[in-house]
Tab-separated table of N, CA and C in Angstrom:
chain	number	residue	atom	x	y	z
A	17	MET	N	-1.033	5.765	14.508
A	17	MET	CA	-2.154	5.825	15.417
A	17	MET	C	-3.203	4.823	14.966
A	18	ILE	N	-3.766	4.120	15.905
A	18	ILE	CA	-4.825	3.171	15.624
A	18	ILE	C	-6.135	3.781	16.098
A	19	GLU	N	-7.148	3.713	15.256
A	19	GLU	CA	-8.450	4.226	15.666
A	19	GLU	C	-9.456	3.089	15.664
A	20	ASP	N	-10.475	3.233	16.482
A	20	ASP	CA	-11.535	2.236	16.517
A	20	ASP	C	-12.607	2.623	15.519
A	21	ASN	N	-13.009	1.677	14.688
A	21	ASN	CA	-14.090	1.866	13.740
A	21	ASN	C	-15.295	1.130	14.308
A	22	LYS	N	-16.289	1.860	14.795
A	22	LYS	CA	-17.421	1.251	15.485
A	22	LYS	C	-18.641	1.115	14.592
A	23	GLU	N	-18.449	1.146	13.300
A	23	GLU	CA	-19.529	1.006	12.336
A	23	GLU	C	-20.179	-0.368	12.472
A	24	ASN	N	-21.494	-0.418	12.444
A	24	ASN	CA	-22.263	-1.662	12.560
A	24	ASN	C	-21.985	-2.402	13.867
A	25	GLY	N	-21.632	-1.670	14.923
A	25	GLY	CA	-21.414	-2.281	16.213
A	25	GLY	C	-20.119	-3.060	16.346
A	26	LYS	N	-19.291	-3.102	15.300
A	26	LYS	CA	-18.031	-3.815	15.336
A	26	LYS	C	-16.907	-2.852	15.678
A	27	ILE	N	-15.908	-3.351	16.358
A	27	ILE	CA	-14.735	-2.537	16.646
A	27	ILE	C	-13.552	-3.166	15.930
A	28	GLU	N	-12.910	-2.372	15.084
A	28	GLU	CA	-11.751	-2.829	14.330
A	28	GLU	C	-10.613	-1.861	14.577
A	29	ASN	N	-9.406	-2.360	14.494
A	29	ASN	CA	-8.240	-1.477	14.525
A	29	ASN	C	-7.900	-1.118	13.095
A	30	VAL	N	-7.888	0.169	12.806
A	30	VAL	CA	-7.610	0.655	11.462
A	30	VAL	C	-6.458	1.636	11.544
A	31	GLU	N	-5.371	1.349	10.822
A	31	GLU	CA	-4.231	2.254	10.812
A	31	GLU	C	-4.465	3.306	9.740
A	32	LYS	N	-4.391	4.559	10.131
A	32	LYS	CA	-4.599	5.644	9.181
A	32	LYS	C	-3.386	5.769	8.270
A	33	ILE	N	-3.636	5.965	6.979
A	33	ILE	CA	-2.554	6.051	6.000
A	33	ILE	C	-1.608	7.209	6.307
A	34	GLU	N	-2.116	8.310	6.854
A	34	GLU	CA	-1.252	9.459	7.104
A	34	GLU	C	-0.283	9.221	8.261
A	35	ASN	N	-0.504	8.177	9.041
A	35	ASN	CA	0.382	7.885	10.162
A	35	ASN	C	1.436	6.841	9.824
A	36	ILE	N	1.476	6.420	8.599
A	36	ILE	CA	2.470	5.430	8.189
A	36	ILE	C	3.807	6.131	7.993
A	37	ASN	N	4.882	5.493	8.447
A	37	ASN	CA	6.228	6.018	8.252
A	37	ASN	C	6.554	5.962	6.761
A	38	ASP	N	6.634	7.133	6.123
A	38	ASP	CA	6.808	7.224	4.671
A	38	ASP	C	8.096	6.589	4.161
A	39	ASP	N	9.120	6.559	4.979
A	39	ASP	CA	10.410	6.042	4.525
A	39	ASP	C	10.560	4.545	4.713
A	40	GLU	N	9.583	3.920	5.351
A	40	GLU	CA	9.670	2.480	5.554
A	40	GLU	C	9.605	1.760	4.213
A	41	ILE	N	10.384	0.697	4.087
A	41	ILE	CA	10.468	-0.072	2.851
A	41	ILE	C	9.606	-1.321	2.982
A	42	MET	N	8.858	-1.638	1.926
A	42	MET	CA	7.967	-2.793	1.930
A	42	MET	C	8.349	-3.776	0.831
A	43	THR	N	8.101	-5.053	1.094
A	43	THR	CA	8.293	-6.094	0.085
A	43	THR	C	6.987	-6.260	-0.695
A	44	ILE	N	7.052	-7.018	-1.778
A	44	ILE	CA	5.855	-7.313	-2.570
A	44	ILE	C	4.800	-8.001	-1.696
A	45	GLY	N	5.219	-8.959	-0.889
A	45	GLY	CA	4.290	-9.674	-0.021
A	45	GLY	C	3.628	-8.765	1.002
A	46	GLU	N	4.394	-7.841	1.569
A	46	GLU	CA	3.837	-6.904	2.543
A	46	GLU	C	2.826	-5.966	1.892
A	47	ILE	N	3.130	-5.522	0.675
A	47	ILE	CA	2.203	-4.642	-0.042
A	47	ILE	C	0.911	-5.383	-0.358
A	48	ALA	N	1.042	-6.616	-0.827
A	48	ALA	CA	-0.130	-7.422	-1.157
A	48	ALA	C	-1.014	-7.609	0.076
A	49	ALA	N	-0.408	-7.912	1.208
A	49	ALA	CA	-1.176	-8.086	2.440
A	49	ALA	C	-1.821	-6.773	2.862
A	50	TYR	N	-1.082	-5.678	2.755
A	50	TYR	CA	-1.584	-4.355	3.127
A	50	TYR	C	-2.797	-3.954	2.281
A	51	LEU	N	-2.706	-4.186	0.964
A	51	LEU	CA	-3.796	-3.809	0.059
A	51	LEU	C	-4.840	-4.914	-0.104
A	52	LYS	N	-4.559	-6.081	0.478
A	52	LYS	CA	-5.473	-7.226	0.429
A	52	LYS	C	-5.755	-7.668	-1.005
A	53	ILE	N	-4.668	-7.751	-1.795
A	53	ILE	CA	-4.740	-8.276	-3.149
A	53	ILE	C	-3.559	-9.220	-3.361
A	54	SER	N	-3.546	-9.935	-4.474
A	54	SER	CA	-2.514	-10.950	-4.694
A	54	SER	C	-1.144	-10.325	-4.975
A	55	GLU	N	-0.110	-11.096	-4.672
A	55	GLU	CA	1.247	-10.666	-4.965
A	55	GLU	C	1.449	-10.478	-6.467
A	56	GLN	N	0.810	-11.329	-7.286
A	56	GLN	CA	0.970	-11.214	-8.733
A	56	GLN	C	0.437	-9.879	-9.246
A	57	ILE	N	-0.651	-9.402	-8.687
A	57	ILE	CA	-1.183	-8.091	-9.089
A	57	ILE	C	-0.180	-7.001	-8.738
A	58	ILE	N	0.405	-7.076	-7.549
A	58	ILE	CA	1.408	-6.081	-7.146
A	58	ILE	C	2.617	-6.140	-8.067
A	59	ILE	N	3.086	-7.334	-8.383
A	59	ILE	CA	4.223	-7.478	-9.294
A	59	ILE	C	3.909	-6.832	-10.637
A	60	ASN	N	2.722	-7.079	-11.169
A	60	ASN	CA	2.332	-6.472	-12.451
A	60	ASN	C	2.295	-4.948	-12.354
A	61	LEU	N	1.751	-4.408	-11.259
A	61	LEU	CA	1.681	-2.955	-11.084
A	61	LEU	C	3.082	-2.350	-10.990
A	62	VAL	N	3.983	-3.033	-10.302
A	62	VAL	CA	5.362	-2.560	-10.171
A	62	VAL	C	6.074	-2.625	-11.518
A	63	LYS	N	5.958	-3.746	-12.214
A	63	LYS	CA	6.631	-3.899	-13.508
A	63	LYS	C	6.119	-2.901	-14.538
A	64	ASN	N	4.832	-2.554	-14.459
A	64	ASN	CA	4.243	-1.595	-15.398
A	64	ASN	C	4.477	-0.147	-14.984
A	65	GLY	N	5.131	0.057	-13.852
A	65	GLY	CA	5.419	1.416	-13.405
A	65	GLY	C	4.265	2.111	-12.721
A	66	GLU	N	3.206	1.396	-12.421
A	66	GLU	CA	2.053	1.991	-11.739
A	66	GLU	C	2.390	2.313	-10.283
A	67	ILE	N	3.274	1.510	-9.692
A	67	ILE	CA	3.762	1.748	-8.341
A	67	ILE	C	5.275	1.932	-8.447
A	68	ALA	N	5.777	3.065	-7.961
A	68	ALA	CA	7.215	3.332	-7.995
A	68	ALA	C	7.942	2.307	-7.135
A	69	SER	N	9.059	1.809	-7.643
A	69	SER	CA	9.794	0.777	-6.916
A	69	SER	C	11.269	0.837	-7.262
A	70	PHE	N	12.044	-0.002	-6.581
A	70	PHE	CA	13.450	-0.190	-6.894
A	70	PHE	C	13.786	-1.638	-6.578
A	71	LYS	N	14.905	-2.093	-7.104
A	71	LYS	CA	15.322	-3.472	-6.892
A	71	LYS	C	16.580	-3.524	-6.046
A	72	ILE	N	16.615	-4.506	-5.173
A	72	ILE	CA	17.810	-4.820	-4.398
A	72	ILE	C	18.042	-6.312	-4.584
A	73	GLY	N	19.151	-6.651	-5.216
A	73	GLY	CA	19.466	-8.053	-5.433
A	73	GLY	C	18.378	-8.824	-6.153
A	74	GLY	N	17.715	-8.196	-7.092
A	74	GLY	CA	16.685	-8.865	-7.866
A	74	GLY	C	15.314	-8.884	-7.219
A	75	HIS	N	15.191	-8.256	-6.042
A	75	HIS	CA	13.913	-8.226	-5.339
A	75	HIS	C	13.365	-6.806	-5.339
A	76	TYR	N	12.081	-6.661	-5.688
A	76	TYR	CA	11.443	-5.356	-5.690
A	76	TYR	C	11.206	-4.873	-4.270
A	77	ARG	N	11.392	-3.572	-4.074
A	77	ARG	CA	11.082	-2.907	-2.819
A	77	ARG	C	10.363	-1.604	-3.142
A	78	VAL	N	9.457	-1.198	-2.227
A	78	VAL	CA	8.645	-0.006	-2.435
A	78	VAL	C	8.579	0.770	-1.122
A	79	LYS	N	8.710	2.079	-1.205
A	79	LYS	CA	8.524	2.920	-0.016
A	79	LYS	C	7.028	3.046	0.261
A	80	LYS	N	6.681	3.055	1.538
A	80	LYS	CA	5.268	3.208	1.905
A	80	LYS	C	4.692	4.503	1.342
A	81	ARG	N	5.503	5.533	1.248
A	81	ARG	CA	5.045	6.803	0.672
A	81	ARG	C	4.525	6.581	-0.749
A	82	ASP	N	5.206	5.711	-1.509
A	82	ASP	CA	4.787	5.446	-2.884
A	82	ASP	C	3.483	4.651	-2.932
A	83	ILE	N	3.251	3.806	-1.935
A	83	ILE	CA	1.961	3.112	-1.847
A	83	ILE	C	0.861	4.129	-1.575
A	84	GLY	N	1.136	5.066	-0.678
A	84	GLY	CA	0.172	6.132	-0.396
A	84	GLY	C	-0.134	6.955	-1.636
A	85	ASP	N	0.897	7.263	-2.418
A	85	ASP	CA	0.698	8.012	-3.668
A	85	ASP	C	-0.153	7.207	-4.649
A	86	PHE	N	0.110	5.912	-4.731
A	86	PHE	CA	-0.656	5.039	-5.611
A	86	PHE	C	-2.126	5.007	-5.191
A	87	ILE	N	-2.376	4.850	-3.909
A	87	ILE	CA	-3.753	4.826	-3.397
A	87	ILE	C	-4.446	6.150	-3.691
A	88	GLU	N	-3.750	7.254	-3.473
A	88	GLU	CA	-4.340	8.568	-3.734
A	88	GLU	C	-4.685	8.734	-5.209
A	89	SER	N	-3.828	8.231	-6.116
A	89	SER	CA	-4.134	8.333	-7.544
A	89	SER	C	-5.396	7.542	-7.886
A	90	LEU	N	-5.587	6.404	-7.224
A	90	LEU	CA	-6.809	5.623	-7.438
A	90	LEU	C	-8.029	6.392	-6.928
A	91	ARG	N	-7.872	7.027	-5.783
A	91	ARG	CA	-8.978	7.814	-5.225
A	91	ARG	C	-9.360	8.974	-6.122
A	92	GLN	N	-8.371	9.469	-6.887
A	92	GLN	CA	-8.616	10.582	-7.805
A	92	GLN	C	-9.193	10.118	-9.141
A	93	GLY	N	-9.414	8.807	-9.274
A	93	GLY	CA	-10.064	8.290	-10.469
A	93	GLY	C	-9.177	7.560	-11.455
A	94	LYS	N	-7.878	7.452	-11.161
A	94	LYS	CA	-6.981	6.741	-12.071
A	94	LYS	C	-7.396	5.265	-12.136
A	95	ARG	N	-7.397	4.713	-13.326
A	95	ARG	CA	-7.749	3.308	-13.526
A	95	ARG	C	-6.482	2.515	-13.806
A	96	VAL	N	-6.396	1.317	-13.232
A	96	VAL	CA	-5.254	0.434	-13.497
A	96	VAL	C	-5.744	-0.892	-13.995
């Protein structure tokens, strides 16, 4: 579901995290774009086990559910 955020007179499309398909698989690049941080930061978080992942043919993949879990841990005060 997309909701309109009308804060400061601007309208933005914001996808709510709870509406994301939990079983969808994401690449490092997709995660970086989603979280608006560099791919290298995501790679470091994955390699350090901060974000649950698996490899297919040498490429990291992450379930969206695990990104949601990672975000929730940050909201609860976890530092990375």
